[in-house]
């Protein structure tokens, strides 16, 4: 009697097939969106470019908006982002946790700029894109909650700053607009943006400001009494 193959094996094969198909559709859509804009491309054209049928595109993504959403999520919350978040969650020292938040912001917007810069730079204004940005901002706000909870529980929040205010400040300072103005418009290197943002977060949320050219760790060390020689 022949033994049937486990259902888990068939499910894994289907999942891999679906992912390959999704990748082909995404690649085709990105190419067309960047050259002709989101509104100027149809599902039929995306399907033709990807070498699949239009019903397949609908089956995988549901709509053109579904394709754009998946593109944005993969650009913003990719593997590098996940690795940075995993490392940040292990950090319990408030200053270092905020510096990690700055590194995460840089990673998110560097990746977004590389993936979607041409789409945004084409002055394409789409209600779908605007709504998707609101959704990703809501995700970002919720994911930052653990950092502010850490600061509050450690008693590190700046005096007079409420928990909700701290959440709103962290969300605002790590927002896309500040990155765009400094890195995209004023041509700051993104590592300079990350360093500046980390220091600003420490100042805004913890109320600490190191002397010029001195890091927080250096300042702490220099303020300790010197041992007798």
PDB file of C-alpha atoms in Angstrom:
ATOM      1  CA  UNK A   1       0.000   0.000   0.000  1.00  0.00           C
ATOM      2  CA  UNK A   2       1.429   3.350  -1.059  1.00  0.00           C
ATOM      3  CA  UNK A   3       1.915   5.913   1.674  1.00  0.00           C
ATOM      4  CA  UNK A   4       0.347   9.273   0.986  1.00  0.00           C
ATOM      5  CA  UNK A   5       2.597  12.305   1.032  1.00  0.00           C
ATOM      6  CA  UNK A   6       2.027  14.523   4.049  1.00  0.00           C
ATOM      7  CA  UNK A   7      -0.349  17.403   3.508  1.00  0.00           C
ATOM      8  CA  UNK A   8       2.226  19.744   5.022  1.00  0.00           C
ATOM      9  CA  UNK A   9       4.536  18.977   2.091  1.00  0.00           C
ATOM     10  CA  UNK A  10       1.851  19.874  -0.468  1.00  0.00           C
ATOM     11  CA  UNK A  11       1.026  23.038   1.455  1.00  0.00           C
ATOM     12  CA  UNK A  12       4.669  24.061   1.440  1.00  0.00           C
ATOM     13  CA  UNK A  13       4.924  23.491  -2.319  1.00  0.00           C
ATOM     14  CA  UNK A  14       1.819  25.607  -2.911  1.00  0.00           C
ATOM     15  CA  UNK A  15       3.163  28.335  -0.657  1.00  0.00           C
ATOM     16  CA  UNK A  16       6.453  28.434  -2.580  1.00  0.00           C
ATOM     17  CA  UNK A  17       4.631  28.508  -5.917  1.00  0.00           C
ATOM     18  CA  UNK A  18       2.453  31.358  -4.731  1.00  0.00           C
ATOM     19  CA  UNK A  19       5.485  33.309  -3.501  1.00  0.00           C
ATOM     20  CA  UNK A  20       7.252  32.899  -6.861  1.00  0.00           C
ATOM     21  CA  UNK A  21       4.134  34.078  -8.669  1.00  0.00           C
ATOM     22  CA  UNK A  22       3.745  37.024  -6.278  1.00  0.00           C
ATOM     23  CA  UNK A  23       7.376  38.007  -6.833  1.00  0.00           C
ATOM     24  CA  UNK A  24       6.902  38.014 -10.621  1.00  0.00           C
ATOM     25  CA  UNK A  25       3.776  40.155 -10.336  1.00  0.00           C
ATOM     26  CA  UNK A  26       5.450  42.590  -7.925  1.00  0.00           C
ATOM     27  CA  UNK A  27       8.488  42.965 -10.192  1.00  0.00           C
ATOM     28  CA  UNK A  28       6.265  43.642 -13.194  1.00  0.00           C
ATOM     29  CA  UNK A  29       4.102  46.114 -11.277  1.00  0.00           C
ATOM     30  CA  UNK A  30       7.098  48.029  -9.908  1.00  0.00           C
ATOM     31  CA  UNK A  31       8.558  48.375 -13.387  1.00  0.00           C
ATOM     32  CA  UNK A  32       5.286  49.719 -14.792  1.00  0.00           C
ATOM     33  CA  UNK A  33       4.454  51.947 -11.809  1.00  0.00           C
ATOM     34  CA  UNK A  34       7.871  53.585 -11.942  1.00  0.00           C
ATOM     35  CA  UNK A  35       7.672  54.291 -15.654  1.00  0.00           C
ATOM     36  CA  UNK A  36       4.001  55.243 -16.006  1.00  0.00           C
ATOM     37  CA  UNK A  37       2.624  55.925 -12.537  1.00  0.00           C
ATOM     38  CA  UNK A  38       0.203  53.992 -10.369  1.00  0.00           C
ATOM     39  CA  UNK A  39      -2.956  55.353 -11.972  1.00  0.00           C
ATOM     40  CA  UNK A  40      -1.651  54.811 -15.513  1.00  0.00           C
ATOM     41  CA  UNK A  41      -1.297  51.031 -15.258  1.00  0.00           C
ATOM     42  CA  UNK A  42      -4.014  48.387 -15.447  1.00  0.00           C
ATOM     43  CA  UNK A  43      -4.198  44.903 -13.947  1.00  0.00           C
ATOM     44  CA  UNK A  44      -4.216  43.442 -17.470  1.00  0.00           C
ATOM     45  CA  UNK A  45      -0.954  45.221 -18.285  1.00  0.00           C
ATOM     46  CA  UNK A  46       0.658  44.020 -15.063  1.00  0.00           C
ATOM     47  CA  UNK A  47      -0.454  40.452 -15.816  1.00  0.00           C
ATOM     48  CA  UNK A  48       0.950  40.631 -19.359  1.00  0.00           C
ATOM     49  CA  UNK A  49       4.289  41.993 -18.093  1.00  0.00           C
ATOM     50  CA  UNK A  50       4.468  39.257 -15.449  1.00  0.00           C
ATOM     51  CA  UNK A  51       3.515  36.471 -17.863  1.00  0.00           C
ATOM     52  CA  UNK A  52       0.435  35.436 -15.895  1.00  0.00           C
ATOM     53  CA  UNK A  53      -3.317  35.860 -16.308  1.00  0.00           C
ATOM     54  CA  UNK A  54      -5.284  38.767 -14.891  1.00  0.00           C
ATOM     55  CA  UNK A  55      -7.354  36.393 -12.698  1.00  0.00           C
ATOM     56  CA  UNK A  56      -4.070  35.175 -11.198  1.00  0.00           C
ATOM     57  CA  UNK A  57      -3.120  38.735 -10.246  1.00  0.00           C
ATOM     58  CA  UNK A  58      -6.524  39.196  -8.589  1.00  0.00           C
ATOM     59  CA  UNK A  59      -6.194  35.849  -6.815  1.00  0.00           C
ATOM     60  CA  UNK A  60      -2.800  36.725  -5.331  1.00  0.00           C
ATOM     61  CA  UNK A  61      -3.272  40.425  -4.492  1.00  0.00           C
ATOM     62  CA  UNK A  62      -6.978  41.152  -4.818  1.00  0.00           C
ATOM     63  CA  UNK A  63      -6.467  44.497  -6.538  1.00  0.00           C
ATOM     64  CA  UNK A  64      -3.918  47.013  -7.783  1.00  0.00           C
ATOM     65  CA  UNK A  65      -4.054  48.598  -4.327  1.00  0.00           C
ATOM     66  CA  UNK A  66      -3.163  45.194  -2.858  1.00  0.00           C
ATOM     67  CA  UNK A  67      -0.050  45.103  -5.029  1.00  0.00           C
ATOM     68  CA  UNK A  68       0.978  48.585  -3.903  1.00  0.00           C
ATOM     69  CA  UNK A  69       0.384  47.680  -0.252  1.00  0.00           C
ATOM     70  CA  UNK A  70       2.544  44.568  -0.490  1.00  0.00           C
ATOM     71  CA  UNK A  71       5.292  46.575  -2.175  1.00  0.00           C
ATOM     72  CA  UNK A  72       5.220  49.166   0.609  1.00  0.00           C
ATOM     73  CA  UNK A  73       5.215  46.577   3.402  1.00  0.00           C
ATOM     74  CA  UNK A  74       8.148  44.712   1.883  1.00  0.00           C
ATOM     75  CA  UNK A  75      10.061  47.960   1.379  1.00  0.00           C
ATOM     76  CA  UNK A  76       9.491  49.283   4.895  1.00  0.00           C
ATOM     77  CA  UNK A  77       9.466  46.122   7.015  1.00  0.00           C
ATOM     78  CA  UNK A  78      12.013  43.912   5.278  1.00  0.00           C
ATOM     79  CA  UNK A  79      14.478  41.398   6.741  1.00  0.00           C
ATOM     80  CA  UNK A  80      16.978  44.089   7.755  1.00  0.00           C
ATOM     81  CA  UNK A  81      14.225  45.923   9.594  1.00  0.00           C
ATOM     82  CA  UNK A  82      13.170  42.733  11.387  1.00  0.00           C
ATOM     83  CA  UNK A  83      16.766  42.062  12.456  1.00  0.00           C
ATOM     84  CA  UNK A  84      17.182  45.594  13.829  1.00  0.00           C
ATOM     85  CA  UNK A  85      13.910  45.345  15.740  1.00  0.00           C
ATOM     86  CA  UNK A  86      14.892  41.986  17.218  1.00  0.00           C
ATOM     87  CA  UNK A  87      18.185  43.442  18.464  1.00  0.00           C
ATOM     88  CA  UNK A  88      16.479  46.590  19.764  1.00  0.00           C
ATOM     89  CA  UNK A  89      14.008  44.569  21.830  1.00  0.00           C
ATOM     90  CA  UNK A  90      16.941  43.040  23.694  1.00  0.00           C
ATOM     91  CA  UNK A  91      18.231  46.479  24.742  1.00  0.00           C
ATOM     92  CA  UNK A  92      17.040  47.687  28.151  1.00  0.00           C
ATOM     93  CA  UNK A  93      19.271  50.760  28.633  1.00  0.00           C
ATOM     94  CA  UNK A  94      17.120  53.802  27.701  1.00  0.00           C
ATOM     95  CA  UNK A  95      19.757  55.783  25.763  1.00  0.00           C
ATOM     96  CA  UNK A  96      20.847  52.784  23.730  1.00  0.00           C
ATOM     97  CA  UNK A  97      17.228  51.843  23.041  1.00  0.00           C
ATOM     98  CA  UNK A  98      16.576  55.298  21.592  1.00  0.00           C
ATOM     99  CA  UNK A  99      19.724  55.090  19.474  1.00  0.00           C
ATOM    100  CA  UNK A 100      18.365  51.766  18.204  1.00  0.00           C
ATOM    101  CA  UNK A 101      15.070  53.502  17.348  1.00  0.00           C
ATOM    102  CA  UNK A 102      17.041  55.995  15.257  1.00  0.00           C
ATOM    103  CA  UNK A 103      18.790  53.132  13.456  1.00  0.00           C
ATOM    104  CA  UNK A 104      15.420  51.522  12.709  1.00  0.00           C
ATOM    105  CA  UNK A 105      14.052  54.796  11.301  1.00  0.00           C
ATOM    106  CA  UNK A 106      17.082  55.133   9.045  1.00  0.00           C
ATOM    107  CA  UNK A 107      16.710  51.557   7.807  1.00  0.00           C
ATOM    108  CA  UNK A 108      13.001  52.012   7.060  1.00  0.00           C
ATOM    109  CA  UNK A 109      13.422  55.204   5.056  1.00  0.00           C
ATOM    110  CA  UNK A 110      16.659  54.210   3.315  1.00  0.00           C
ATOM    111  CA  UNK A 111      14.886  51.095   2.091  1.00  0.00           C
ATOM    112  CA  UNK A 112      11.739  52.973   1.149  1.00  0.00           C
ATOM    113  CA  UNK A 113      13.723  55.582  -0.751  1.00  0.00           C
ATOM    114  CA  UNK A 114      15.610  52.909  -2.668  1.00  0.00           C
ATOM    115  CA  UNK A 115      12.460  50.953  -3.486  1.00  0.00           C
ATOM    116  CA  UNK A 116       9.863  53.679  -3.958  1.00  0.00           C
ATOM    117  CA  UNK A 117      11.837  56.861  -4.540  1.00  0.00           C
ATOM    118  CA  UNK A 118      11.102  56.962  -8.255  1.00  0.00           C
ATOM    119  CA  UNK A 119       7.400  56.450  -7.649  1.00  0.00           C
ATOM    120  CA  UNK A 120       7.238  59.323  -5.147  1.00  0.00           C
ATOM    121  CA  UNK A 121       9.583  61.477  -7.216  1.00  0.00           C
ATOM    122  CA  UNK A 122       7.248  61.301 -10.221  1.00  0.00           C
ATOM    123  CA  UNK A 123       4.802  63.546  -8.358  1.00  0.00           C
ATOM    124  CA  UNK A 124       2.188  60.825  -8.433  1.00  0.00           C
ATOM    125  CA  UNK A 125      -0.642  61.653  -6.062  1.00  0.00           C
ATOM    126  CA  UNK A 126      -2.881  58.650  -5.491  1.00  0.00           C
ATOM    127  CA  UNK A 127      -5.609  58.325  -2.849  1.00  0.00           C
ATOM    128  CA  UNK A 128      -4.546  54.681  -2.529  1.00  0.00           C
ATOM    129  CA  UNK A 129      -0.934  55.623  -1.795  1.00  0.00           C
ATOM    130  CA  UNK A 130      -2.011  58.250   0.729  1.00  0.00           C
ATOM    131  CA  UNK A 131      -4.282  55.797   2.536  1.00  0.00           C
ATOM    132  CA  UNK A 132      -1.608  53.104   2.583  1.00  0.00           C
ATOM    133  CA  UNK A 133       0.841  55.566   4.112  1.00  0.00           C
ATOM    134  CA  UNK A 134      -1.673  56.228   6.887  1.00  0.00           C
ATOM    135  CA  UNK A 135      -1.915  52.488   7.511  1.00  0.00           C
ATOM    136  CA  UNK A 136       1.847  52.001   7.696  1.00  0.00           C
ATOM    137  CA  UNK A 137       2.144  55.010  10.012  1.00  0.00           C
ATOM    138  CA  UNK A 138      -0.408  53.390  12.339  1.00  0.00           C
ATOM    139  CA  UNK A 139       1.668  50.196  12.307  1.00  0.00           C
ATOM    140  CA  UNK A 140       4.811  52.179  13.127  1.00  0.00           C
ATOM    141  CA  UNK A 141       3.080  53.985  16.013  1.00  0.00           C
ATOM    142  CA  UNK A 142       1.945  50.697  17.575  1.00  0.00           C
ATOM    143  CA  UNK A 143       5.324  48.996  17.188  1.00  0.00           C
ATOM    144  CA  UNK A 144       7.056  51.847  19.022  1.00  0.00           C
ATOM    145  CA  UNK A 145       4.922  51.320  22.116  1.00  0.00           C
ATOM    146  CA  UNK A 146       7.359  48.884  23.745  1.00  0.00           C
ATOM    147  CA  UNK A 147      10.187  51.446  23.607  1.00  0.00           C
ATOM    148  CA  UNK A 148       8.171  54.105  25.434  1.00  0.00           C
ATOM    149  CA  UNK A 149       6.978  51.519  27.947  1.00  0.00           C
ATOM    150  CA  UNK A 150      10.623  50.675  28.633  1.00  0.00           C
ATOM    151  CA  UNK A 151      11.477  54.341  29.224  1.00  0.00           C
ATOM    152  CA  UNK A 152       8.477  54.791  31.513  1.00  0.00           C
ATOM    153  CA  UNK A 153       9.116  51.627  33.531  1.00  0.00           C
ATOM    154  CA  UNK A 154      12.780  52.591  33.957  1.00  0.00           C
ATOM    155  CA  UNK A 155      11.726  56.009  35.290  1.00  0.00           C
ATOM    156  CA  UNK A 156      13.770  57.584  32.515  1.00  0.00           C
ATOM    157  CA  UNK A 157      11.157  59.801  30.840  1.00  0.00           C
ATOM    158  CA  UNK A 158      11.827  63.545  30.928  1.00  0.00           C
ATOM    159  CA  UNK A 159      10.103  65.193  33.917  1.00  0.00           C
ATOM    160  CA  UNK A 160       6.622  66.427  33.040  1.00  0.00           C
ATOM    161  CA  UNK A 161       6.382  64.235  29.949  1.00  0.00           C
ATOM    162  CA  UNK A 162       3.401  61.882  29.952  1.00  0.00           C
ATOM    163  CA  UNK A 163       3.432  58.402  28.464  1.00  0.00           C
ATOM    164  CA  UNK A 164       1.122  59.426  25.602  1.00  0.00           C
ATOM    165  CA  UNK A 165       3.150  62.558  24.870  1.00  0.00           C
ATOM    166  CA  UNK A 166       6.317  60.478  24.748  1.00  0.00           C
ATOM    167  CA  UNK A 167       4.728  58.079  22.253  1.00  0.00           C
ATOM    168  CA  UNK A 168       3.641  60.963  20.049  1.00  0.00           C
ATOM    169  CA  UNK A 169       7.069  62.630  20.184  1.00  0.00           C
ATOM    170  CA  UNK A 170       8.895  59.397  19.306  1.00  0.00           C
ATOM    171  CA  UNK A 171       6.507  58.757  16.415  1.00  0.00           C
ATOM    172  CA  UNK A 172       6.849  62.326  15.114  1.00  0.00           C
ATOM    173  CA  UNK A 173      10.634  62.624  15.313  1.00  0.00           C
ATOM    174  CA  UNK A 174      11.142  59.256  13.611  1.00  0.00           C
ATOM    175  CA  UNK A 175       8.667  60.176  10.869  1.00  0.00           C
ATOM    176  CA  UNK A 176       9.217  60.177   7.136  1.00  0.00           C
ATOM    177  CA  UNK A 177       8.998  63.952   6.697  1.00  0.00           C
ATOM    178  CA  UNK A 178      12.096  64.742   8.762  1.00  0.00           C
ATOM    179  CA  UNK A 179      14.101  62.084   6.895  1.00  0.00           C
ATOM    180  CA  UNK A 180      12.872  63.477   3.573  1.00  0.00           C
ATOM    181  CA  UNK A 181      13.784  67.065   4.419  1.00  0.00           C
ATOM    182  CA  UNK A 182      17.276  66.258   5.684  1.00  0.00           C
ATOM    183  CA  UNK A 183      18.389  63.258   3.601  1.00  0.00           C
ATOM    184  CA  UNK A 184      16.456  63.702   0.360  1.00  0.00           C
ATOM    185  CA  UNK A 185      16.138  67.496   0.144  1.00  0.00           C
ATOM    186  CA  UNK A 186      19.277  68.668   1.987  1.00  0.00           C
ATOM    187  CA  UNK A 187      21.429  65.675   0.956  1.00  0.00           C
ATOM    188  CA  UNK A 188      22.522  64.618   4.438  1.00  0.00           C
ATOM    189  CA  UNK A 189      24.233  61.205   4.493  1.00  0.00           C
ATOM    190  CA  UNK A 190      21.774  58.842   6.158  1.00  0.00           C
ATOM    191  CA  UNK A 191      24.325  57.885   8.829  1.00  0.00           C
ATOM    192  CA  UNK A 192      24.505  61.565   9.822  1.00  0.00           C
ATOM    193  CA  UNK A 193      20.700  61.611  10.055  1.00  0.00           C
ATOM    194  CA  UNK A 194      20.757  58.529  12.294  1.00  0.00           C
ATOM    195  CA  UNK A 195      23.356  60.039  14.662  1.00  0.00           C
ATOM    196  CA  UNK A 196      21.518  63.358  14.853  1.00  0.00           C
ATOM    197  CA  UNK A 197      18.158  61.653  15.394  1.00  0.00           C
ATOM    198  CA  UNK A 198      19.515  59.439  18.161  1.00  0.00           C
ATOM    199  CA  UNK A 199      20.853  62.458  20.042  1.00  0.00           C
ATOM    200  CA  UNK A 200      17.604  64.375  19.517  1.00  0.00           C
ATOM    201  CA  UNK A 201      15.518  61.476  20.853  1.00  0.00           C
ATOM    202  CA  UNK A 202      17.660  61.284  23.994  1.00  0.00           C
ATOM    203  CA  UNK A 203      17.273  65.030  24.509  1.00  0.00           C
ATOM    204  CA  UNK A 204      13.531  65.110  23.820  1.00  0.00           C
ATOM    205  CA  UNK A 205      12.496  62.016  25.761  1.00  0.00           C
ATOM    206  CA  UNK A 206      15.117  61.768  28.499  1.00  0.00           C
ATOM    207  CA  UNK A 207      16.032  65.434  28.858  1.00  0.00           C
ATOM    208  CA  UNK A 208      19.753  64.715  28.531  1.00  0.00           C
ATOM    209  CA  UNK A 209      22.197  66.632  26.358  1.00  0.00           C
ATOM    210  CA  UNK A 210      25.908  65.751  26.116  1.00  0.00           C
ATOM    211  CA  UNK A 211      28.558  68.404  25.607  1.00  0.00           C
ATOM    212  CA  UNK A 212      29.604  69.045  22.019  1.00  0.00           C
ATOM    213  CA  UNK A 213      31.687  66.182  20.702  1.00  0.00           C
ATOM    214  CA  UNK A 214      31.028  64.002  23.742  1.00  0.00           C
ATOM    215  CA  UNK A 215      28.770  60.968  23.638  1.00  0.00           C
ATOM    216  CA  UNK A 216      26.446  60.080  26.488  1.00  0.00           C
ATOM    217  CA  UNK A 217      28.655  57.167  27.497  1.00  0.00           C
ATOM    218  CA  UNK A 218      31.759  59.394  27.439  1.00  0.00           C
ATOM    219  CA  UNK A 219      30.040  62.086  29.486  1.00  0.00           C
ATOM    220  CA  UNK A 220      28.979  59.534  32.076  1.00  0.00           C
ATOM    221  CA  UNK A 221      32.526  58.214  32.298  1.00  0.00           C
ATOM    222  CA  UNK A 222      34.061  61.689  32.574  1.00  0.00           C
ATOM    223  CA  UNK A 223      31.709  62.667  35.401  1.00  0.00           C
ATOM    224  CA  UNK A 224      32.846  59.778  37.570  1.00  0.00           C
ATOM    225  CA  UNK A 225      35.440  60.545  40.269  1.00  0.00           C
ATOM    226  CA  UNK A 226      38.972  59.739  39.235  1.00  0.00           C
ATOM    227  CA  UNK A 227      40.748  57.045  41.179  1.00  0.00           C
ATOM    228  CA  UNK A 228      43.871  57.992  43.031  1.00  0.00           C
ATOM    229  CA  UNK A 229      47.017  56.941  41.235  1.00  0.00           C
TER     230      UNK A 229
END
